[in-house]
């Protein structure tokens, strides 16, 4: 069946989950990007419109993650036609919520539908990575969950490095995104280049505990493991305003742990039920409002679907 | 009930499991140490006999891991009497099979029985560590499995850092211990002190895959993850004669992967059934015999019981 227009949605995601730097990511419900793609006879990709980015994203198709990802897929299948692409950003930029990954994924999933689905969902990963690499390097820890949903272990950038991890039934998250920007690449540059063997052993043990806790559905153990990071959070903490205070107040409200979403500044609190997640959202918000800082906060659950096609005709 | 003599058994164990350096250990069936302890009125511990060590272990109770561990327990409970202790070594020394850990564990478990079990099994860990520390430093990756059985994650040296991991039903191991000695502490000194962040990410991902594979009972994924180590095995490989050849021949015989048991020189092959494990034992043995090297080899399964009391009267 031939389509001339397709629309897709890709969810937000948070990478790292504390101690799982560059190897763990989780898709989030209720927030995401949309893209609409249409064939055009001329071979180039034209970004006709971007909504919701405050004019900040590049309209140049060679510089925008959505069009670069779509280009990789067009080239792979040898499609001669070009695209008109419209992007509707539901995710804030440079927030730690996987905004660039969602844009890369949503464009590729929409285009794959337009092409009548030459690729199975997971096999779209390499194309999405081409776009994501523009802003974050070749990392699949946001792209894979945004594409596939769930909590994902990505021990590499190939499809066979992807493993779905169990999603504890009770897992709820409280998210707070203060109005400060943390560029992903800048946040990477401040990390230590070398770490001690002793620290590596510590991090390995904590990652092992985290994965084990997910399998056992033990949220307390999960939260404890997440917060054991001695490498990434200590280096980045100074970029996260009010981190200690948010963590303390979230826990007073009943949250189990708080970790930095990706490169931040979004802070994510692990909660074991909806009521606690809502109380934690209020607690986190109030920390920022007390210092006069704007903050978007909400409670969410894990997105289990990943990216979806909304419409094709 | 008061006892005057108690005898216990503690199994062999292998630490690390490839990429799980210092955090993973596994107890092994069919090989272990025995100890017999008796009260004596004078307060010291006397090692009356050690069998099976070729005269190599210290008889000085201040230098032997078994008596040092027992001393820690005696002191903790305020027992004024001393002990006569006999140790029957079933495990070769400095072989990577947790010989020192088994001696520490077996003495403590026998003594705990003699004292009418003031401590639950897992709470004996700190006493065992006192002895193990004499030869390996404070590491629980052999002590915990020898004490408790199974496959254990030890992300630290306290009881709450211990987590039992699932034991895949089909898991069989082929072990080969060539006649070369690798002192545990020497094997530790040759490890890199610093590693790159990139390598840490790689190791974390592989450990996560290993733990996930155990939970899913996926021996192929388990074996692949074990062999991803880029830090420990590369540094120690030169101490393990014929490692590459043993690995290749074990795989030809049907084994899934080969890892170094602890600090070596024992090599452990992961197999999915008894017949493959036996064929792998033959294959590994023949590699060493072709170069004129003695080697003990056998197939084993995971020990699920840990240390046990054999007799008390």
Coordinates of C-alpha atoms in Angstrom, one line a residue:
Chain A
X1 CA 0.0 0.0 0.0
X2 CA 1.4 3.3 -1.0
X3 CA 1.2 6.4 1.3
X4 CA 2.0 10.0 0.5
X5 CA 1.8 11.3 4.1
X6 CA 2.6 9.8 7.5
X7 CA 2.5 11.1 11.0
X8 CA 4.2 9.5 14.0
X9 CA 4.8 10.1 17.7
X10 CA 7.9 9.3 19.8
X11 CA 8.1 9.4 23.6
X12 CA 10.4 11.2 25.9
X13 CA 13.1 9.1 27.6
X14 CA 15.7 9.4 30.4
X15 CA 19.1 7.9 30.1
X16 CA 21.6 6.7 32.7
X17 CA 19.2 6.0 35.6
X18 CA 21.9 7.1 37.9
X19 CA 24.7 4.6 37.9
X20 CA 23.9 3.2 34.4
X21 CA 25.8 5.9 32.5
X22 CA 25.5 5.4 28.7
X23 CA 24.0 1.9 29.0
X24 CA 20.5 2.3 30.5
X25 CA 17.5 4.3 29.3
X26 CA 13.7 4.4 30.0
X27 CA 10.9 5.7 27.9
X28 CA 8.3 8.0 29.5
X29 CA 4.6 8.2 28.9
X30 CA 2.7 11.3 28.1
X31 CA 5.4 13.5 26.6
X32 CA 6.9 13.3 23.2
X33 CA 7.5 14.7 19.7
X34 CA 5.4 14.4 16.5
X35 CA 6.5 14.5 12.9
X36 CA 4.6 14.6 9.7
X37 CA 6.4 13.6 6.5
X38 CA 5.2 13.8 2.9
X39 CA 7.0 12.8 -0.3
X40 CA 8.0 15.4 -2.8
X41 CA 9.4 14.9 -6.3
X42 CA 12.6 16.8 -5.8
X43 CA 15.3 14.8 -3.9
X44 CA 16.0 17.0 -1.0
X45 CA 14.4 17.1 2.5
X46 CA 12.7 20.3 3.3
X47 CA 11.8 21.2 6.9
X48 CA 8.6 23.1 6.3
X49 CA 7.8 23.9 9.9
X50 CA 9.0 23.2 13.5
X51 CA 6.6 24.0 16.3
X52 CA 7.3 24.2 20.0
X53 CA 11.1 24.8 19.9
X54 CA 11.0 28.6 20.3
X55 CA 12.8 28.9 17.0
X56 CA 15.9 27.3 18.4
X57 CA 16.3 24.1 16.3
X58 CA 18.1 24.3 12.9
X59 CA 15.9 24.4 9.9
X60 CA 18.8 23.4 7.7
X61 CA 18.1 19.7 6.8
X62 CA 21.8 18.9 7.1
X63 CA 21.9 20.1 10.7
X64 CA 18.6 18.9 12.1
X65 CA 18.5 15.5 13.8
X66 CA 15.1 14.6 12.3
X67 CA 16.1 15.3 8.7
X68 CA 19.5 13.7 9.1
X69 CA 18.0 10.5 10.4
X70 CA 15.4 10.5 7.7
X71 CA 18.1 11.1 5.1
X72 CA 20.0 8.0 6.3
X73 CA 16.9 5.9 5.8
X74 CA 16.0 7.4 2.4
X75 CA 19.6 6.7 1.2
X76 CA 19.5 3.1 2.5
X77 CA 16.4 2.2 0.6
X78 CA 17.5 4.1 -2.5
X79 CA 14.5 6.3 -2.6
X80 CA 14.9 9.1 -5.1
X81 CA 12.1 11.3 -3.9
X82 CA 12.6 13.9 -1.2
X83 CA 10.5 14.8 1.8
X84 CA 8.6 17.6 3.3
X85 CA 8.8 17.4 7.0
X86 CA 7.0 19.1 9.8
X87 CA 8.2 18.6 13.4
X88 CA 6.0 19.3 16.5
X89 CA 8.2 19.4 19.5
X90 CA 6.5 18.3 22.7
X91 CA 9.8 17.9 24.5
X92 CA 11.9 20.8 25.9
X93 CA 15.4 21.1 24.4
X94 CA 18.6 20.2 26.3
X95 CA 16.5 19.1 29.3
X96 CA 17.6 15.5 29.8
X97 CA 14.4 14.1 28.5
X98 CA 15.7 12.8 25.2
X99 CA 14.5 15.6 23.0
X100 CA 16.9 15.0 20.2
X101 CA 16.4 11.3 20.3
X102 CA 12.7 11.6 20.1
X103 CA 13.1 13.9 17.0
X104 CA 15.4 11.4 15.3
X105 CA 13.1 8.5 16.1
X106 CA 9.8 10.2 15.1
X107 CA 11.1 11.2 11.7
X108 CA 12.4 7.7 11.0
X109 CA 9.3 6.0 12.2
X110 CA 7.0 8.3 10.1
X111 CA 9.2 7.8 7.1
X112 CA 9.4 4.0 7.5
X113 CA 5.6 4.0 7.4
X114 CA 5.6 6.3 4.3
X115 CA 7.9 3.7 2.6
X116 CA 5.4 1.0 3.6
X117 CA 7.6 -0.3 6.4
X118 CA 10.7 -1.8 4.8
X119 CA 12.2 -2.2 8.3
X120 CA 11.0 -3.8 11.5
X121 CA 10.9 -1.4 14.3
X122 CA 14.1 -2.3 16.0
X123 CA 16.0 -2.3 12.7
X124 CA 15.4 1.4 12.5
X125 CA 17.9 2.0 15.3
X126 CA 20.9 2.7 13.1
X127 CA 19.1 5.5 11.2
X128 CA 18.0 7.1 14.4
X129 CA 21.5 7.0 15.6
X130 CA 22.7 9.0 12.6
X131 CA 20.6 12.0 13.7
X132 CA 21.3 11.6 17.4
X133 CA 25.0 11.6 16.7
X134 CA 24.8 15.2 15.6
X135 CA 24.1 16.4 19.2
X136 CA 25.1 13.5 21.5
X137 CA 27.5 11.3 19.7
X138 CA 26.6 7.7 18.9
X139 CA 24.6 6.7 22.0
X140 CA 21.5 4.6 21.9
X141 CA 20.5 5.1 25.5
X142 CA 17.8 7.6 24.6
X143 CA 17.1 6.5 21.0
X144 CA 16.5 2.8 21.8
X145 CA 13.8 3.5 24.5
X146 CA 12.1 6.3 22.5
X147 CA 12.0 3.9 19.5
X148 CA 11.0 0.7 21.4
X149 CA 9.6 1.7 24.7
X150 CA 10.3 0.3 28.1
X151 CA 13.5 0.1 30.1
X152 CA 16.4 -0.8 27.9
X153 CA 20.0 -2.0 28.4
X154 CA 22.1 -0.7 25.5
X155 CA 25.5 -2.2 25.8
X156 CA 26.7 -0.8 22.5
X157 CA 25.1 0.8 19.5
X158 CA 24.0 -2.2 17.5
X159 CA 20.6 -3.9 17.5
X160 CA 22.0 -7.0 19.2
X161 CA 23.3 -4.9 22.1
X162 CA 19.7 -4.0 23.0
X163 CA 18.0 -5.9 25.8
X164 CA 14.6 -5.1 27.3
X165 CA 14.7 -5.1 31.1
X166 CA 11.6 -5.8 33.3
X167 CA 9.4 -2.8 34.3
X168 CA 8.4 -3.0 37.9
X169 CA 4.6 -2.7 38.1
X170 CA 4.6 -0.2 40.9
X171 CA 7.2 2.1 39.3
X172 CA 6.1 5.8 39.1
X173 CA 8.4 8.7 38.4
X174 CA 8.2 12.3 39.5
X175 CA 10.0 14.6 37.1
X176 CA 11.1 18.2 37.6
X177 CA 12.8 20.2 34.9
X178 CA 14.1 23.6 36.1
X179 CA 14.5 26.4 33.7
X180 CA 18.3 26.1 33.2
X181 CA 20.0 24.7 30.1
X182 CA 22.6 21.9 30.2
X183 CA 24.0 21.2 26.8
X184 CA 24.6 17.4 26.4
X185 CA 28.0 17.7 25.0
X186 CA 29.2 20.2 27.6
X187 CA 27.9 17.9 30.3
X188 CA 30.0 15.1 28.8
X189 CA 33.2 17.2 28.6
X190 CA 33.3 17.7 32.4
X191 CA 33.4 14.0 33.2
X192 CA 36.6 12.5 34.3
X193 CA 38.6 10.8 31.5
X194 CA 40.2 8.2 33.8
X195 CA 38.8 6.5 36.9
X196 CA 40.4 4.2 39.4
X197 CA 40.0 0.4 39.2
X198 CA 38.4 0.6 42.6
X199 CA 35.8 3.0 41.4
X200 CA 35.1 0.8 38.3
X201 CA 34.5 -2.1 40.7
X202 CA 32.1 0.0 42.7
X203 CA 30.2 1.1 39.6
X204 CA 30.0 -2.4 38.2
X205 CA 28.6 -3.7 41.5
X206 CA 26.0 -0.9 41.6
X207 CA 24.9 -1.6 37.9
X208 CA 24.6 -5.3 38.7
X209 CA 22.4 -4.4 41.7
X210 CA 20.3 -2.1 39.6
X211 CA 19.7 -4.8 36.9
X212 CA 19.0 -7.4 39.6
X213 CA 16.6 -5.1 41.3
X214 CA 14.6 -4.5 38.1
X215 CA 14.3 -8.3 37.6
X216 CA 13.2 -8.8 41.2
X217 CA 10.8 -5.8 41.0
X218 CA 12.5 -4.4 44.1
X219 CA 12.1 -0.7 44.0
X220 CA 14.0 0.0 47.2
X221 CA 17.0 -1.9 45.9
X222 CA 16.6 -0.2 42.5
X223 CA 16.6 3.2 44.1
X224 CA 19.6 2.5 46.4
X225 CA 21.6 1.2 43.4
X226 CA 20.7 4.2 41.2
X227 CA 22.1 6.6 43.8
X228 CA 25.5 4.8 44.2
X229 CA 27.1 6.5 41.2
X230 CA 30.5 7.9 42.2
X231 CA 31.6 9.0 38.7
X232 CA 28.9 10.9 36.8
X233 CA 26.7 12.6 39.3
X234 CA 29.6 14.0 41.4
X235 CA 31.1 15.5 38.3
X236 CA 27.8 17.0 37.1
X237 CA 26.1 17.9 40.3
X238 CA 27.2 21.5 40.1
X239 CA 25.2 21.9 36.9
X240 CA 22.0 20.8 38.6
X241 CA 20.6 23.6 40.7
X242 CA 19.2 22.6 44.1
X243 CA 20.0 18.9 43.6
X244 CA 20.6 18.1 47.2
X245 CA 17.5 20.0 48.4
X246 CA 15.3 18.4 45.7
X247 CA 16.6 15.0 46.7
X248 CA 16.0 15.6 50.4
X249 CA 12.5 17.0 49.9
X250 CA 11.5 14.3 47.4
X251 CA 12.4 11.7 49.9
X252 CA 10.5 13.5 52.7
X253 CA 7.5 13.2 50.3
X254 CA 8.0 9.4 50.1
X255 CA 10.2 9.0 47.0
X256 CA 12.8 6.2 47.1
X257 CA 15.6 7.9 45.2
X258 CA 16.4 10.8 42.9
X259 CA 18.6 10.6 39.8
X260 CA 19.6 13.0 37.1
X261 CA 17.8 12.4 33.8
X262 CA 20.5 12.0 31.1
X263 CA 22.7 15.1 31.2
X264 CA 20.1 17.0 33.2
X265 CA 18.8 19.3 34.4
X266 CA 15.7 17.2 34.8
X267 CA 15.6 15.4 38.1
X268 CA 13.7 12.1 38.3
X269 CA 12.4 10.7 41.6
X270 CA 11.5 7.0 41.8
X271 CA 8.2 6.4 43.6
X272 CA 6.2 3.3 44.3
X273 CA 2.7 4.7 43.7
X274 CA 0.8 7.5 42.1
X275 CA -0.1 9.3 45.2
X276 CA 3.6 9.4 46.3
X277 CA 4.6 10.5 42.8
X278 CA 2.2 13.4 43.0
X279 CA 3.3 14.5 46.4
X280 CA 6.9 14.3 45.2
X281 CA 6.1 16.5 42.2
X282 CA 4.7 19.2 44.6
X283 CA 7.7 18.9 46.9
X284 CA 10.2 19.2 44.0
X285 CA 8.3 22.2 42.5
X286 CA 8.3 24.0 45.8
X287 CA 12.1 23.7 46.2
X288 CA 12.5 25.6 42.9
X289 CA 9.7 28.1 43.5
X290 CA 11.2 29.0 46.8
X291 CA 14.4 30.2 45.0
X292 CA 12.3 31.9 42.3
X293 CA 13.2 29.4 39.6
X294 CA 10.7 28.3 37.0
X295 CA 10.2 24.5 36.8
X296 CA 8.0 22.1 34.9
X297 CA 7.1 19.1 36.9
X298 CA 4.8 16.1 36.5
X299 CA 4.4 12.5 37.5
X300 CA 4.7 9.8 34.7
X301 CA 5.0 6.1 34.2
X302 CA 7.2 4.1 31.9
X303 CA 6.1 4.2 28.3
X304 CA 5.8 0.6 27.1
X305 CA 5.0 1.2 23.4
X306 CA 7.8 3.3 22.1
X307 CA 7.2 5.3 18.9
X308 CA 4.0 4.8 17.1
X309 CA 2.4 5.7 13.7
X310 CA -0.5 8.1 14.3
X311 CA -1.7 8.3 10.8
X312 CA -0.9 7.4 7.2
X313 CA -2.7 8.1 4.0
Chain B
X1 CA 22.8 -28.3 73.5
X2 CA 26.6 -28.3 74.3
X3 CA 29.1 -29.7 71.8
X4 CA 32.7 -30.5 72.3
X5 CA 33.6 -31.3 68.7
X6 CA 32.2 -30.2 65.4
X7 CA 33.1 -30.9 61.8
X8 CA 32.1 -28.8 58.7
X9 CA 32.6 -28.7 55.0
X10 CA 32.9 -25.6 52.7
X11 CA 32.8 -25.8 48.9
X12 CA 35.1 -24.4 46.3
X13 CA 34.2 -21.2 44.6
X14 CA 35.2 -19.2 41.6
X15 CA 35.2 -15.4 41.7
X16 CA 34.8 -12.8 38.9
X17 CA 33.0 -14.9 36.3
X18 CA 34.9 -12.9 33.6
X19 CA 33.7 -9.4 33.6
X20 CA 32.4 -9.4 37.2
X21 CA 35.7 -8.6 38.8
X22 CA 35.5 -8.5 42.6
X23 CA 31.7 -8.5 42.6
X24 CA 30.6 -12.0 41.5
X25 CA 31.3 -15.4 42.8
X26 CA 29.9 -18.9 42.3
X27 CA 30.1 -22.0 44.6
X28 CA 31.1 -25.3 43.1
X29 CA 29.9 -28.8 43.9
X30 CA 32.0 -31.8 44.7
X31 CA 35.2 -30.1 45.9
X32 CA 35.9 -28.4 49.2
X33 CA 37.7 -28.2 52.5
X34 CA 36.8 -29.9 55.8
X35 CA 37.6 -28.7 59.4
X36 CA 37.2 -30.3 62.8
X37 CA 37.3 -28.1 65.8
X38 CA 37.3 -29.1 69.5
X39 CA 37.3 -26.9 72.6
X40 CA 40.4 -26.9 74.8
X41 CA 40.7 -25.2 78.2
X42 CA 43.7 -23.1 77.4
X43 CA 42.7 -19.9 75.5
X44 CA 44.8 -20.3 72.3
X45 CA 43.9 -22.0 69.0
X46 CA 46.2 -24.9 68.1
X47 CA 46.3 -26.2 64.6
X48 CA 46.9 -29.9 65.3
X49 CA 47.0 -31.1 61.7
X50 CA 46.6 -29.9 58.1
X51 CA 46.2 -32.6 55.5
X52 CA 46.3 -32.1 51.8
X53 CA 48.4 -28.9 51.5
X54 CA 51.7 -30.6 50.9
X55 CA 53.0 -28.8 54.0
X56 CA 52.6 -25.4 52.5
X57 CA 50.1 -23.7 54.7
X58 CA 51.2 -21.9 57.9
X59 CA 50.7 -23.9 61.1
X60 CA 51.1 -20.7 63.1
X61 CA 47.5 -19.8 64.2
X62 CA 48.2 -16.1 63.7
X63 CA 49.0 -16.7 60.1
X64 CA 46.5 -19.3 59.0
X65 CA 43.2 -18.1 57.5
X66 CA 41.2 -20.8 59.2
X67 CA 42.4 -20.0 62.7
X68 CA 42.4 -16.2 62.2
X69 CA 38.7 -16.5 61.2
X70 CA 37.9 -18.7 64.1
X71 CA 39.7 -16.3 66.5
X72 CA 37.5 -13.4 65.3
X73 CA 34.4 -15.4 66.1
X74 CA 35.7 -16.6 69.5
X75 CA 36.6 -13.0 70.4
X76 CA 33.2 -11.7 69.3
X77 CA 31.2 -14.1 71.6
X78 CA 33.7 -13.7 74.5
X79 CA 34.5 -17.4 74.6
X80 CA 37.5 -18.0 77.0
X81 CA 38.3 -21.5 75.9
X82 CA 40.6 -22.1 73.0
X83 CA 40.4 -24.6 70.1
X84 CA 42.1 -27.6 68.7
X85 CA 41.7 -27.4 64.9
X86 CA 42.3 -29.9 62.2
X87 CA 42.1 -28.8 58.5
X88 CA 41.6 -31.3 55.6
X89 CA 42.3 -29.4 52.4
X90 CA 40.4 -30.7 49.4
X91 CA 41.2 -27.6 47.4
X92 CA 44.5 -26.9 45.7
X93 CA 46.3 -23.7 46.9
X94 CA 46.5 -20.6 44.7
X95 CA 44.5 -22.2 42.0
X96 CA 41.6 -19.7 41.6
X97 CA 39.2 -22.1 43.3
X98 CA 38.7 -20.2 46.5
X99 CA 41.0 -22.3 48.6
X100 CA 41.7 -19.7 51.3
X101 CA 38.0 -18.7 51.4
X102 CA 36.9 -22.3 51.9
X103 CA 39.4 -22.7 54.8
X104 CA 38.2 -19.5 56.4
X105 CA 34.5 -20.5 56.0
X106 CA 34.8 -24.1 57.1
X107 CA 36.6 -23.1 60.4
X108 CA 34.0 -20.5 61.2
X109 CA 31.0 -22.8 60.3
X110 CA 32.4 -25.6 62.5
X111 CA 33.1 -23.2 65.3
X112 CA 29.6 -21.7 65.1
X113 CA 28.2 -25.1 65.5
X114 CA 30.5 -25.9 68.5
X115 CA 29.2 -22.6 70.1
X116 CA 25.6 -23.9 69.5
X117 CA 25.0 -21.5 66.6
X118 CA 25.0 -18.0 68.0
X119 CA 25.0 -16.6 64.5
X120 CA 22.8 -17.2 61.5
X121 CA 24.7 -18.5 58.5
X122 CA 25.0 -15.2 56.6
X123 CA 26.0 -13.3 59.7
X124 CA 29.2 -15.3 59.8
X125 CA 30.5 -13.4 56.8
X126 CA 32.5 -10.8 58.7
X127 CA 34.5 -13.5 60.6
X128 CA 35.3 -15.4 57.4
X129 CA 36.5 -12.1 55.9
X130 CA 39.0 -11.6 58.7
X131 CA 40.8 -14.8 57.6
X132 CA 40.4 -14.2 53.9
X133 CA 41.9 -10.8 54.3
X134 CA 45.3 -12.4 55.2
X135 CA 45.8 -13.6 51.7
X136 CA 43.4 -11.7 49.4
X137 CA 42.4 -8.6 51.2
X138 CA 38.8 -7.9 52.2
X139 CA 36.9 -9.5 49.3
X140 CA 33.7 -11.4 49.7
X141 CA 33.5 -12.8 46.2
X142 CA 34.8 -16.2 47.2
X143 CA 33.9 -16.2 50.9
X144 CA 30.2 -15.4 50.3
X145 CA 29.5 -18.2 47.8
X146 CA 31.6 -20.8 49.9
X147 CA 29.5 -19.8 52.9
X148 CA 26.1 -19.5 51.4
X149 CA 26.2 -21.4 48.1
X150 CA 24.9 -20.3 44.7
X151 CA 25.9 -17.5 42.4
X152 CA 26.3 -14.3 44.5
X153 CA 26.6 -10.6 43.8
X154 CA 28.8 -9.0 46.4
X155 CA 28.8 -5.3 45.9
X156 CA 30.7 -4.6 49.1
X157 CA 31.8 -6.6 52.1
X158 CA 28.8 -6.3 54.4
X159 CA 25.9 -8.7 54.6
X160 CA 23.5 -6.3 53.0
X161 CA 25.7 -6.1 50.0
X162 CA 25.0 -9.8 49.3
X163 CA 22.4 -10.8 46.7
X164 CA 21.7 -14.3 45.4
X165 CA 21.4 -14.4 41.7
X166 CA 19.4 -17.1 39.8
X167 CA 21.2 -20.3 38.8
X168 CA 20.3 -21.3 35.3
X169 CA 19.1 -24.9 35.4
X170 CA 21.3 -26.1 32.5
X171 CA 24.5 -24.5 33.7
X172 CA 27.4 -27.0 33.8
X173 CA 31.1 -26.0 34.2
X174 CA 34.2 -27.7 32.9
X175 CA 37.2 -26.8 35.0
X176 CA 40.9 -27.2 34.2
X177 CA 43.6 -26.3 36.7
X178 CA 47.1 -26.5 35.2
X179 CA 50.1 -27.1 37.4
X180 CA 51.3 -23.5 37.6
X181 CA 50.9 -21.2 40.6
X182 CA 49.4 -17.7 40.5
X183 CA 49.5 -15.9 43.8
X184 CA 46.3 -14.0 44.4
X185 CA 48.1 -10.8 45.5
X186 CA 50.6 -10.9 42.6
X187 CA 47.8 -11.3 40.2
X188 CA 46.2 -8.2 41.6
X189 CA 49.3 -6.0 41.4
X190 CA 49.5 -6.4 37.6
X191 CA 46.1 -4.9 37.1
X192 CA 45.8 -1.4 35.7
X193 CA 45.3 1.2 38.5
X194 CA 43.4 3.6 36.2
X195 CA 41.0 2.9 33.3
X196 CA 39.3 5.1 30.9
X197 CA 35.7 6.2 31.3
X198 CA 34.9 4.5 27.9
X199 CA 36.2 1.2 29.3
X200 CA 34.2 1.7 32.5
X201 CA 31.1 2.1 30.4
X202 CA 32.0 -1.0 28.4
X203 CA 32.5 -3.1 31.6
X204 CA 29.3 -1.8 33.2
X205 CA 27.3 -2.8 30.1
X206 CA 28.8 -6.2 30.1
X207 CA 28.1 -6.8 33.8
X208 CA 24.6 -5.6 33.3
X209 CA 24.2 -8.1 30.4
X210 CA 25.7 -10.9 32.6
X211 CA 23.2 -10.3 35.5
X212 CA 20.3 -10.0 33.0
X213 CA 21.3 -13.2 31.3
X214 CA 21.4 -15.0 34.7
X215 CA 17.9 -13.8 35.4
X216 CA 16.7 -14.9 32.0
X217 CA 18.5 -18.2 32.2
X218 CA 20.1 -17.4 28.9
X219 CA 23.4 -19.2 28.8
X220 CA 24.5 -17.9 25.4
X221 CA 24.1 -14.3 26.6
X222 CA 25.8 -15.2 29.9
X223 CA 28.8 -16.6 28.1
X224 CA 29.0 -13.7 25.7
X225 CA 28.9 -11.2 28.5
X226 CA 31.5 -13.0 30.6
X227 CA 34.0 -12.8 27.8
X228 CA 33.6 -9.1 27.2
X229 CA 36.1 -8.2 30.0
X230 CA 38.6 -5.6 28.7
X231 CA 40.4 -4.9 31.9
X232 CA 41.2 -7.9 34.0
X233 CA 41.7 -10.8 31.6
X234 CA 43.9 -8.8 29.2
X235 CA 46.2 -7.9 32.1
X236 CA 46.3 -11.4 33.5
X237 CA 46.3 -13.5 30.3
X238 CA 50.0 -13.9 30.2
X239 CA 49.9 -15.7 33.6
X240 CA 47.5 -18.3 32.2
X241 CA 49.4 -20.8 30.1
X242 CA 47.5 -21.9 26.9
X243 CA 44.5 -19.6 27.6
X244 CA 43.7 -19.0 23.9
X245 CA 44.2 -22.6 22.9
X246 CA 42.1 -23.8 25.8
X247 CA 39.3 -21.4 24.9
X248 CA 39.4 -22.4 21.3
X249 CA 39.4 -26.1 22.0
X250 CA 36.7 -25.8 24.7
X251 CA 34.4 -24.1 22.2
X252 CA 35.1 -26.7 19.6
X253 CA 33.9 -29.2 22.1
X254 CA 30.7 -27.3 22.5
X255 CA 31.4 -24.9 25.4
X256 CA 29.8 -21.5 25.3
X257 CA 32.6 -19.4 26.9
X258 CA 35.7 -19.7 29.0
X259 CA 36.6 -17.4 31.9
X260 CA 39.5 -17.3 34.4
X261 CA 38.5 -18.6 37.8
X262 CA 39.4 -15.9 40.3
X263 CA 43.1 -15.0 39.8
X264 CA 43.6 -18.2 37.9
X265 CA 45.2 -20.4 36.7
X266 CA 42.0 -22.5 36.7
X267 CA 40.0 -22.0 33.5
X268 CA 36.3 -22.4 33.6
X269 CA 34.2 -23.3 30.6
X270 CA 30.4 -22.6 30.6
X271 CA 28.4 -25.5 29.2
X272 CA 24.8 -26.2 28.7
X273 CA 24.7 -29.9 29.6
X274 CA 26.7 -32.7 31.2
X275 CA 27.8 -34.4 28.0
X276 CA 29.2 -31.1 26.7
X277 CA 30.9 -30.4 30.0
X278 CA 32.6 -33.8 29.9
X279 CA 33.7 -33.4 26.3
X280 CA 35.1 -30.0 27.2
X281 CA 37.0 -31.4 30.2
X282 CA 38.7 -33.8 27.8
X283 CA 39.4 -31.1 25.3
X284 CA 40.9 -28.8 27.9
X285 CA 43.1 -31.5 29.4
X286 CA 44.5 -32.5 26.0
X287 CA 45.7 -29.0 25.4
X288 CA 47.8 -29.1 28.5
X289 CA 49.0 -32.7 28.0
X290 CA 50.1 -31.8 24.5
X291 CA 52.6 -29.4 26.0
X292 CA 53.6 -31.7 28.8
X293 CA 51.8 -29.8 31.5
X294 CA 50.0 -31.5 34.4
X295 CA 46.4 -30.5 34.8
X296 CA 43.5 -31.4 37.0
X297 CA 40.2 -31.2 35.2
X298 CA 36.6 -32.1 36.0
X299 CA 33.0 -31.1 35.2
X300 CA 31.0 -29.6 38.1
X301 CA 27.7 -27.9 38.7
X302 CA 26.9 -24.9 41.0
X303 CA 26.8 -25.8 44.7
X304 CA 23.5 -24.5 46.1
X305 CA 24.0 -25.4 49.7
X306 CA 27.2 -23.6 50.7
X307 CA 29.1 -24.7 53.8
X308 CA 27.5 -27.4 55.9
X309 CA 28.0 -29.0 59.3
X310 CA 28.9 -32.7 58.9
X311 CA 29.0 -33.7 62.5
X312 CA 28.7 -32.4 66.0
X313 CA 28.9 -34.2 69.3

